[in-house]
Coordinates of N, CA and C in Angstrom, one line a residue:
M112 N -10.0 14.0 24.6 CA -10.8 12.8 24.5 C -10.0 11.6 24.3
L113 N -10.3 10.5 25.2 CA -9.5 9.3 25.1 C -8.0 9.4 25.3
G114 N -7.5 10.6 25.8 CA -6.2 10.9 26.0 C -5.4 11.2 24.8
I115 N -6.1 11.6 23.7 CA -5.5 11.9 22.4 C -5.2 13.4 22.4
H116 N -4.0 13.7 21.9 CA -3.7 15.2 21.8 C -3.1 15.5 20.5
D117 N -3.1 16.8 20.2 CA -2.5 17.3 18.9 C -3.1 16.6 17.7
L118 N -4.5 16.4 17.7 CA -5.2 15.7 16.6 C -5.0 16.4 15.3
P119 N -5.2 17.7 15.2 CA -5.0 18.3 13.8 C -3.6 18.0 13.3
F120 N -2.5 18.1 14.1 CA -1.1 17.8 13.6 C -0.9 16.3 13.2
F121 N -1.7 15.5 14.0 CA -1.6 14.0 13.6 C -2.3 13.8 12.2
I122 N -3.4 14.4 12.0 CA -4.1 14.3 10.7 C -3.3 14.9 9.5
L123 N -2.7 16.0 9.7 CA -1.8 16.6 8.7 C -0.6 15.7 8.4
S124 N 0.0 15.3 9.5 CA 1.3 14.3 9.3 C 0.8 13.0 8.6
G125 N -0.3 12.5 9.0 CA -0.7 11.3 8.3 C -1.0 11.5 6.9
L126 N -1.6 12.6 6.5 CA -1.9 12.8 5.1 C -0.5 12.9 4.3
L127 N 0.4 13.6 4.9 CA 1.7 13.8 4.2 C 2.5 12.5 4.2
L128 N 2.3 11.7 5.0 CA 3.0 10.3 5.1 C 2.3 9.4 4.0
N129 N 1.0 9.5 3.9 CA 0.3 8.7 2.9 C 0.7 9.1 1.5
I130 N 1.0 10.4 1.3 CA 1.4 10.8 -0.1 C 2.7 10.3 -0.5
L131 N 3.6 10.0 0.5 CA 4.9 9.5 0.0 C 4.8 8.3 -0.7
P132 N 5.6 8.2 -2.0 CA 5.4 7.0 -2.8 C 6.0 5.7 -2.2
G133 N 5.5 4.6 -2.6 CA 5.9 3.3 -2.0 C 5.2 2.3 -2.9
P134 N 5.4 1.0 -2.4 CA 4.7 -0.1 -3.2 C 3.2 -0.1 -3.3
D135 N 2.6 0.5 -2.3 CA 1.1 0.6 -2.3 C 0.7 1.6 -3.4
S136 N 1.3 2.7 -3.5 CA 1.0 3.7 -4.5 C 1.3 3.2 -5.8
L137 N 2.4 2.5 -6.0 CA 2.8 2.0 -7.4 C 1.8 0.9 -7.8
L138 N 1.3 0.1 -6.9 CA 0.2 -0.9 -7.3 C -1.1 -0.2 -7.7
I139 N -1.5 0.8 -7.0 CA -2.7 1.5 -7.3 C -2.6 2.1 -8.6
M140 N -1.5 2.8 -8.8 CA -1.3 3.6 -10.1 C -1.3 2.6 -11.3
T141 N -0.6 1.5 -11.2 CA -0.5 0.5 -12.2 C -1.9 -0.1 -12.5
R142 N -2.6 -0.5 -11.6 CA -3.9 -1.0 -11.8 C -4.9 0.0 -12.3
S143 N -4.8 1.2 -11.9 CA -5.7 2.3 -12.4 C -5.4 2.6 -13.9
A144 N -4.1 2.7 -14.2 CA -3.6 3.1 -15.5 C -4.0 2.0 -16.5
T145 N -3.9 0.7 -16.2 CA -4.1 -0.4 -17.1 C -5.5 -1.0 -17.1
Q146 N -6.3 -0.8 -16.0 CA -7.5 -1.4 -15.9 C -8.7 -0.5 -15.4
G147 N -8.4 0.8 -15.2 CA -9.4 1.7 -14.8 C -9.5 2.0 -13.3
W148 N -10.3 3.0 -12.9 CA -10.2 3.5 -11.5 C -10.8 2.4 -10.5
R149 N -11.8 1.6 -11.1 CA -12.3 0.6 -10.1 C -11.2 -0.4 -9.7
A150 N -10.4 -0.8 -10.7 CA -9.3 -1.7 -10.3 C -8.3 -1.0 -9.2
G151 N -8.0 0.2 -9.5 CA -7.2 1.0 -8.5 C -7.9 1.1 -7.2
S152 N -9.2 1.3 -7.1 CA -9.9 1.3 -5.9 C -9.9 0.0 -5.2
A153 N -10.0 -1.1 -6.0 CA -10.0 -2.4 -5.4 C -8.6 -2.6 -4.7
A154 N -7.5 -2.2 -5.3 CA -6.2 -2.3 -4.7 C -6.1 -1.5 -3.4
A155 N -6.7 -0.2 -3.5 CA -6.7 0.7 -2.4 C -7.4 0.2 -1.1
F156 N -8.5 -0.4 -1.4 CA -9.4 -1.0 -0.3 C -8.6 -2.3 0.3
G157 N -8.0 -3.0 -0.6 CA -7.2 -4.1 0.0 C -6.0 -3.6 0.8
I158 N -5.4 -2.5 0.4 CA -4.3 -1.8 1.3 C -5.0 -1.4 2.5
G159 N -6.1 -0.8 2.5 CA -6.7 -0.3 3.7 C -7.0 -1.5 4.7
A160 N -7.5 -2.6 4.2 CA -7.8 -3.8 5.0 C -6.5 -4.3 5.7
G161 N -5.4 -4.3 4.9 CA -4.1 -4.6 5.5 C -3.7 -3.7 6.5
T162 N -3.9 -2.4 6.4 CA -3.6 -1.4 7.3 C -4.4 -1.6 8.7
F163 N -5.6 -2.1 8.5 CA -6.4 -2.3 9.7 C -5.8 -3.5 10.5
V164 N -5.2 -4.5 9.8 CA -4.7 -5.5 10.5 C -3.5 -5.1 11.3
H165 N -2.7 -4.2 10.8 CA -1.4 -3.6 11.4 C -2.0 -2.8 12.7
I166 N -3.1 -2.0 12.5 CA -3.5 -1.2 13.5 C -4.0 -2.1 14.8
L167 N -4.8 -3.1 14.5 CA -5.3 -3.9 15.5 C -4.1 -4.7 16.2
A168 N -3.2 -5.2 15.4 CA -2.1 -5.9 15.9 C -1.3 -5.1 16.8
A169 N -1.0 -3.8 16.4 CA -0.2 -2.9 17.2 C -1.0 -2.5 18.5
A170 N -2.3 -2.2 18.4 CA -3.1 -1.9 19.5 C -3.1 -3.1 20.6
L171 N -3.1 -4.2 20.1 CA -3.2 -5.4 21.1 C -1.7 -5.9 21.5
G172 N -0.7 -5.2 20.9 CA 0.7 -5.4 21.4 C 1.3 -6.5 20.6
L173 N 0.7 -7.0 19.5 CA 1.3 -8.1 18.7 C 2.4 -7.6 17.9
S174 N 2.3 -6.3 17.4 CA 3.4 -5.8 16.6 C 4.7 -5.5 17.4
A175 N 4.5 -5.5 18.7 CA 5.7 -5.3 19.5 C 6.6 -6.4 19.3
V176 N 6.2 -7.6 19.0 CA 7.0 -8.8 18.8 C 8.0 -8.5 17.6
L177 N 7.5 -7.9 16.5 CA 8.3 -7.5 15.3 C 9.5 -6.5 15.8
A178 N 9.1 -5.7 16.7 CA 10.1 -4.7 17.2 C 11.1 -5.3 18.1
T179 N 10.9 -6.4 18.7 CA 11.8 -6.9 19.7 C 12.4 -8.3 19.2
S180 N 11.8 -9.0 18.4 CA 12.3 -10.3 17.9 C 12.9 -10.2 16.6
A181 N 14.2 -10.4 16.5 CA 14.9 -10.3 15.2 C 14.3 -11.5 14.3
A182 N 14.1 -12.6 14.8 CA 13.7 -13.8 14.0 C 12.3 -13.5 13.4
A183 N 11.3 -13.0 14.2 CA 10.0 -12.7 13.7 C 10.0 -11.6 12.7
F184 N 10.8 -10.6 12.9 CA 10.9 -9.6 11.9 C 11.5 -10.0 10.6
T185 N 12.5 -10.9 10.6 CA 13.2 -11.4 9.5 C 12.2 -12.3 8.7
V186 N 11.4 -13.2 9.4 CA 10.5 -14.0 8.7 C 9.4 -13.3 7.9
V187 N 8.8 -12.3 8.6 CA 7.7 -11.5 7.9 C 8.3 -10.6 6.9
K188 N 9.6 -10.1 7.1 CA 10.2 -9.3 6.0 C 10.5 -10.1 4.8
L189 N 11.1 -11.3 4.9 CA 11.4 -12.1 3.8 C 10.2 -12.6 3.0
V190 N 9.1 -12.9 3.7 CA 7.8 -13.4 3.1 C 7.3 -12.1 2.3
G191 N 7.3 -10.9 2.9 CA 6.8 -9.7 2.2 C 7.6 -9.4 1.0
A192 N 9.0 -9.6 1.1 CA 9.9 -9.2 0.0 C 9.6 -10.2 -1.1
A193 N 9.4 -11.6 -0.8 CA 9.2 -12.6 -1.7 C 8.0 -12.3 -2.5
Y194 N 6.9 -11.9 -1.8 CA 5.6 -11.6 -2.5 C 5.8 -10.4 -3.4
I195 N 6.5 -9.4 -3.1 CA 6.7 -8.2 -3.9 C 7.5 -8.5 -5.1
L196 N 8.5 -9.4 -4.9 CA 9.3 -9.9 -6.1 C 8.5 -10.8 -7.0
W197 N 7.6 -11.5 -6.5 CA 6.7 -12.3 -7.3 C 5.8 -11.5 -8.1
M198 N 5.2 -10.4 -7.5 CA 4.4 -9.5 -8.3 C 5.3 -8.8 -9.4
A199 N 6.5 -8.5 -9.0 CA 7.4 -7.9 -10.0 C 7.7 -8.7 -11.1
L200 N 7.8 -10.0 -10.9 CA 8.1 -11.0 -12.0 C 6.9 -11.1 -13.0
S201 N 5.7 -11.1 -12.3 CA 4.6 -11.3 -13.2 C 4.3 -10.0 -14.0
L202 N 4.8 -8.8 -13.5 CA 4.7 -7.6 -14.3 C 5.9 -7.6 -15.4
L203 N 7.0 -8.1 -15.1 CA 8.0 -8.1 -16.1 C 7.8 -9.2 -17.2
R204 N 7.0 -10.1 -16.9 CA 6.7 -11.2 -17.9 C 5.5 -10.8 -18.8
S205 N 5.0 -9.7 -18.6 CA 3.7 -9.3 -19.4 C 4.2 -9.2 -20.8
K206 N 3.1 -9.6 -21.6 CA 3.3 -9.5 -23.1 C 2.3 -8.7 -23.7
R207 N 2.7 -8.1 -24.8 CA 1.8 -7.2 -25.6 C 0.8 -8.0 -26.3
V208 N -0.4 -7.6 -26.2 CA -1.6 -8.3 -26.9 C -1.7 -7.8 -28.3
T209 N -1.6 -8.6 -29.3 CA -1.6 -8.1 -30.7 C -2.8 -8.8 -31.5
E210 N -3.5 -9.8 -30.9 CA -4.5 -10.4 -31.6 C -5.6 -9.6 -32.3
S211 N -5.9 -8.4 -31.6 CA -7.0 -7.6 -32.1 C -6.7 -6.2 -31.5
A212 N -7.0 -5.2 -32.4 CA -6.7 -3.9 -32.1 C -7.7 -3.4 -31.0
A213 N -8.8 -4.1 -30.8 CA -9.8 -3.8 -29.8 C -9.5 -4.5 -28.5
A214 N -8.6 -5.4 -28.6 CA -8.2 -6.2 -27.3 C -7.5 -5.2 -26.3
P215 N -7.8 -5.4 -25.0 CA -7.1 -4.6 -24.0 C -5.7 -5.0 -23.9
A216 N -4.8 -3.9 -23.6 CA -3.4 -4.2 -23.6 C -2.9 -5.0 -22.5
V217 N -3.8 -5.0 -21.4 CA -3.4 -5.8 -20.2 C -4.6 -6.7 -19.9
A218 N -4.3 -7.9 -19.7 CA -5.4 -8.9 -19.4 C -6.0 -8.5 -17.9
P219 N -7.2 -8.2 -17.9 CA -7.9 -7.7 -16.7 C -7.9 -8.8 -15.6
L220 N -7.6 -8.4 -14.4 CA -7.7 -9.2 -13.2 C -9.0 -9.0 -12.6
P221 N -9.6 -10.1 -11.9 CA -10.8 -9.9 -11.1 C -10.5 -9.0 -9.9
Y222 N -11.5 -8.1 -9.5 CA -11.2 -7.2 -8.5 C -10.9 -7.8 -7.2
R223 N -11.3 -9.1 -7.0 CA -11.0 -9.8 -5.7 C -9.5 -10.0 -5.7
K224 N -8.9 -10.4 -6.8 CA -7.6 -10.7 -6.8 C -6.7 -9.4 -6.7
I225 N -7.1 -8.3 -7.3 CA -6.5 -7.0 -7.0 C -6.6 -6.7 -5.7
F226 N -7.7 -6.8 -5.0 CA -7.9 -6.5 -3.5 C -6.9 -7.3 -2.7
G227 N -6.9 -8.6 -3.1 CA -5.8 -9.5 -2.4 C -4.4 -9.0 -2.6
Q228 N -4.0 -8.5 -3.8 CA -2.7 -8.0 -4.0 C -2.4 -6.9 -3.1
G229 N -3.4 -5.9 -3.0 CA -3.2 -4.7 -2.1 C -3.1 -5.2 -0.7
F230 N -3.9 -6.2 -0.2 CA -3.9 -6.6 1.2 C -2.6 -7.2 1.5
L231 N -2.1 -8.0 0.7 CA -0.8 -8.8 0.9 C 0.4 -7.9 0.9
T232 N 0.3 -6.9 -0.1 CA 1.5 -6.0 -0.2 C 1.6 -5.2 1.1
N233 N 0.5 -4.9 1.7 CA 0.5 -4.0 2.9 C 0.8 -4.8 4.1
V234 N 0.2 -5.9 4.3 CA 0.1 -6.6 5.5 C 1.4 -7.4 5.7
L235 N 2.1 -7.7 4.6 CA 3.3 -8.5 4.7 C 4.6 -7.5 4.8
N236 N 4.3 -6.2 5.0 CA 5.5 -5.3 5.1 C 5.6 -5.0 6.6
P237 N 6.6 -5.6 7.3 CA 6.8 -5.3 8.7 C 7.1 -3.9 9.1
K238 N 7.6 -3.1 8.1 CA 7.9 -1.6 8.3 C 6.6 -0.8 8.6
V239 N 5.4 -1.3 8.2 CA 4.2 -0.7 8.5 C 3.8 -0.9 9.9
A240 N 4.1 -2.1 10.4 CA 3.8 -2.3 11.8 C 4.7 -1.5 12.6
L241 N 6.0 -1.5 12.4 CA 6.8 -0.7 13.2 C 6.6 0.8 13.1
F242 N 6.0 1.3 11.9 CA 5.6 2.6 11.8 C 4.6 3.0 12.8
F243 N 3.5 2.1 12.9 CA 2.5 2.4 13.8 C 2.9 2.4 15.2
L244 N 3.8 1.5 15.6 CA 4.2 1.5 17.0 C 5.1 2.7 17.2
A245 N 5.8 3.3 16.2 CA 6.7 4.5 16.6 C 5.9 5.7 16.4
F246 N 4.9 5.9 15.5 CA 4.2 7.1 15.1 C 3.0 7.4 16.1
V247 N 2.1 6.5 16.1 CA 0.8 6.8 16.8 C 0.9 7.0 18.2
P248 N 1.8 6.3 19.0 CA 1.8 6.5 20.5 C 2.3 7.9 20.8
Q249 N 2.9 8.7 19.9 CA 3.3 10.1 20.3 C 2.1 11.0 20.5
F250 N 0.9 10.6 20.0 CA -0.2 11.4 20.1 C -1.2 10.8 21.1
I251 N -0.7 10.0 22.1 CA -1.5 9.5 23.1 C -0.9 9.8 24.5
D252 N -1.7 10.4 25.3 CA -1.2 10.8 26.7 C -0.7 9.5 27.5
A253 N 0.4 9.7 28.3 CA 0.8 8.6 29.1 C -0.1 8.1 30.1
D254 N -1.1 9.0 30.5 CA -2.1 8.6 31.6 C -3.5 8.4 30.8
A255 N -3.5 8.1 29.6 CA -4.8 8.0 28.8 C -5.5 6.7 29.5
P256 N -6.8 6.8 29.7 CA -7.6 5.8 30.4 C -7.6 4.5 29.6
N257 N -7.6 4.6 28.3 CA -7.6 3.3 27.5 C -6.8 3.5 26.3
K258 N -5.4 3.2 26.4 CA -4.4 3.4 25.4 C -4.8 2.6 24.2
A259 N -5.3 1.4 24.4 CA -5.5 0.6 23.1 C -6.6 1.1 22.3
L260 N -7.7 1.6 23.0 CA -8.8 2.3 22.3 C -8.4 3.5 21.5
A261 N -7.6 4.4 22.3 CA -7.1 5.6 21.6 C -6.1 5.3 20.4
F262 N -5.4 4.2 20.5 CA -4.6 3.8 19.4 C -5.4 3.4 18.1
I263 N -6.5 2.6 18.4 CA -7.4 2.2 17.3 C -8.1 3.4 16.7
V264 N -8.6 4.3 17.5 CA -9.1 5.6 17.0 C -8.3 6.3 16.0
L265 N -7.1 6.5 16.5 CA -6.1 7.3 15.6 C -5.7 6.4 14.5
G266 N -5.6 5.2 14.6 CA -5.2 4.3 13.4 C -6.3 4.4 12.4
C267 N -7.6 4.4 12.9 CA -8.7 4.5 11.9 C -8.7 5.8 11.2
I268 N -8.4 6.8 11.9 CA -8.4 8.2 11.3 C -7.3 8.1 10.2
F269 N -6.1 7.7 10.6 CA -5.0 7.6 9.6 C -5.4 6.8 8.4
N270 N -6.1 5.6 8.6 CA -6.5 4.7 7.5 C -7.5 5.4 6.6
V271 N -8.5 6.1 7.3 CA -9.5 6.8 6.4 C -9.0 7.8 5.6
N272 N -8.0 8.6 6.1 CA -7.3 9.6 5.3 C -6.5 9.0 4.2
G273 N -5.9 7.9 4.5 CA -5.1 7.1 3.5 C -6.0 6.6 2.4
M274 N -7.2 6.1 2.7 CA -8.1 5.7 1.6 C -8.6 6.8 0.8
L275 N -8.8 7.9 1.4 CA -9.2 9.1 0.6 C -8.1 9.4 -0.4
W276 N -6.8 9.5 0.0 CA -5.8 9.8 -0.8 C -5.6 8.6 -1.9
C277 N -5.7 7.4 -1.5 CA -5.5 6.3 -2.5 C -6.5 6.3 -3.5
N278 N -7.8 6.5 -3.2 CA -8.9 6.5 -4.1 C -8.8 7.7 -5.0
A279 N -8.3 8.8 -4.5 CA -8.1 10.0 -5.3 C -6.9 9.8 -6.3
L280 N -5.9 9.1 -5.9 CA -4.8 8.7 -6.8 C -5.3 7.7 -7.9
S281 N -6.2 6.8 -7.5 CA -6.7 5.9 -8.4 C -7.6 6.6 -9.5
L282 N -8.3 7.6 -9.1 CA -9.2 8.3 -10.1 C -8.4 9.1 -11.0
F283 N -7.4 9.8 -10.4 CA -6.5 10.7 -11.1 C -5.8 10.0 -12.2
T284 N -5.2 8.8 -11.7 CA -4.3 8.1 -12.6 C -5.2 7.5 -13.8
A285 N -6.4 7.0 -13.5 CA -7.2 6.5 -14.6 C -7.6 7.5 -15.5
R286 N -8.0 8.7 -15.0 CA -8.5 9.8 -15.9 C -7.3 10.2 -16.8
A287 N -6.1 10.3 -16.2 CA -4.9 10.7 -17.0 C -4.7 9.7 -18.0
S288 N -4.8 8.4 -17.7 CA -4.5 7.4 -18.8 C -5.5 7.4 -19.9
E289 N -6.8 7.7 -19.6 CA -7.8 7.8 -20.5 C -7.5 9.0 -21.5
R290 N -7.0 10.1 -21.0 CA -6.7 11.2 -21.9 C -5.5 10.9 -22.7
V291 N -4.6 10.3 -22.1 CA -3.3 10.0 -22.9 C -3.6 8.8 -23.9
K292 N -4.6 8.0 -23.6 CA -5.0 6.8 -24.3 C -3.7 5.9 -24.6
L293 N -3.4 5.2 -23.5 CA -2.2 4.4 -23.6 C -2.4 3.3 -24.7
S294 N -1.4 3.3 -25.5 CA -1.3 2.2 -26.5 C -0.8 0.9 -25.8
P295 N -1.0 -0.3 -26.6 CA -0.5 -1.5 -26.0 C 1.0 -1.5 -25.7
V296 N 1.8 -0.8 -26.5 CA 3.2 -0.7 -26.2 C 3.5 0.0 -24.9
V297 N 2.9 1.3 -24.8 CA 3.1 2.0 -23.6 C 2.6 1.4 -22.4
S298 N 1.4 0.7 -22.4 CA 1.0 -0.1 -21.3 C 1.9 -1.2 -20.9
L299 N 2.5 -1.8 -21.9 CA 3.5 -2.9 -21.7 C 4.6 -2.4 -20.9
W300 N 5.2 -1.3 -21.4 CA 6.3 -0.7 -20.8 C 6.1 -0.1 -19.4
L301 N 4.8 0.3 -19.2 CA 4.4 0.8 -17.9 C 4.5 -0.3 -16.8
K302 N 4.0 -1.5 -17.3 CA 4.1 -2.7 -16.4 C 5.5 -3.1 -16.1
R303 N 6.3 -3.0 -17.2 CA 7.7 -3.4 -17.0 C 8.5 -2.5 -16.1
V304 N 8.3 -1.2 -16.3 CA 8.9 -0.2 -15.5 C 8.5 -0.4 -14.0
T305 N 7.1 -0.6 -13.8 CA 6.6 -0.8 -12.5 C 7.2 -2.1 -11.8
G306 N 7.3 -3.2 -12.7 CA 7.9 -4.4 -12.3 C 9.3 -4.2 -11.8
S307 N 10.1 -3.3 -12.5 CA 11.5 -3.1 -12.1 C 11.5 -2.4 -10.8
L308 N 10.6 -1.4 -10.6 CA 10.6 -0.7 -9.4 C 10.2 -1.7 -8.2
F309 N 9.3 -2.6 -8.5 CA 8.9 -3.6 -7.5 C 10.1 -4.4 -7.1
V310 N 11.0 -4.8 -8.1 CA 12.2 -5.5 -7.8 C 13.1 -4.7 -6.8
W311 N 13.3 -3.5 -7.1 CA 14.1 -2.6 -6.2 C 13.4 -2.5 -4.7
L312 N 12.1 -2.4 -4.7 CA 11.4 -2.3 -3.4 C 11.6 -3.6 -2.6
G313 N 11.4 -4.7 -3.4 CA 11.5 -6.1 -2.7 C 12.9 -6.3 -2.2
V314 N 13.8 -6.0 -3.0 CA 15.3 -6.1 -2.5 C 15.5 -5.2 -1.3
K315 N 15.0 -4.0 -1.4 CA 15.2 -3.0 -0.3 C 14.6 -3.6 1.0
L316 N 13.3 -4.1 0.9 CA 12.6 -4.7 2.0 C 13.5 -5.8 2.6
A317 N 13.9 -6.7 1.7 CA 14.6 -7.9 2.2 C 15.9 -7.6 2.9
L318 N 16.6 -6.4 2.5 CA 17.8 -6.0 3.2 C 17.6 -5.0 4.3
S319 N 16.3 -4.7 4.6 CA 16.1 -3.7 5.7 C 16.3 -4.4 7.0
R320 N 16.6 -3.5 8.0 CA 16.9 -3.9 9.4 C 15.9 -3.2 10.3
Q321 N 15.8 -3.9 11.5 CA 15.0 -3.3 12.5 C 15.6 -2.0 12.9
S322 N 14.8 -1.1 13.2 CA 15.2 0.3 13.7 C 14.6 0.6 15.1

């Protein structure tokens, strides 16, 4: 159908790739642990929206520019790295709330802002665009009648599977944090550790090269 082949293998590979840890997973886990599963799901849906942008761009050939233009790749890479580092700074600057024992350890963010964080974290990562260009075409026949449509279908399958995993991760992390009952001190250090990991990811992205 549509020139797509080895669909079960594509689904399995996509699930395994989605499970690999990265900035998206870190964001979901941090928001879920500190603000509940709804916050983690908001981040997950933002990431999914960003993934759709990459899917459509790759299907229309726009992502090919990132694969062939060093200047375009560098610009998007540096913007994405700067955003991740900005998020890292905000996490590292978090302070413990001590005014009231009943006060939350982390000031809650509106879900729309968490959605925006997930969206920008994903859409400003040029490696995601290059991944789709390298991975998805392997499952499309060379003589497929409509390669762009086949690409979009496979991309949507990948994204739906990713959303299932991300929301499961959000729910699991939130439930785990409820059982552990994170104290303000633990919550604060969770944000700082995550911020440090985001620094590493941001620097890694800034120093990455086209492949």
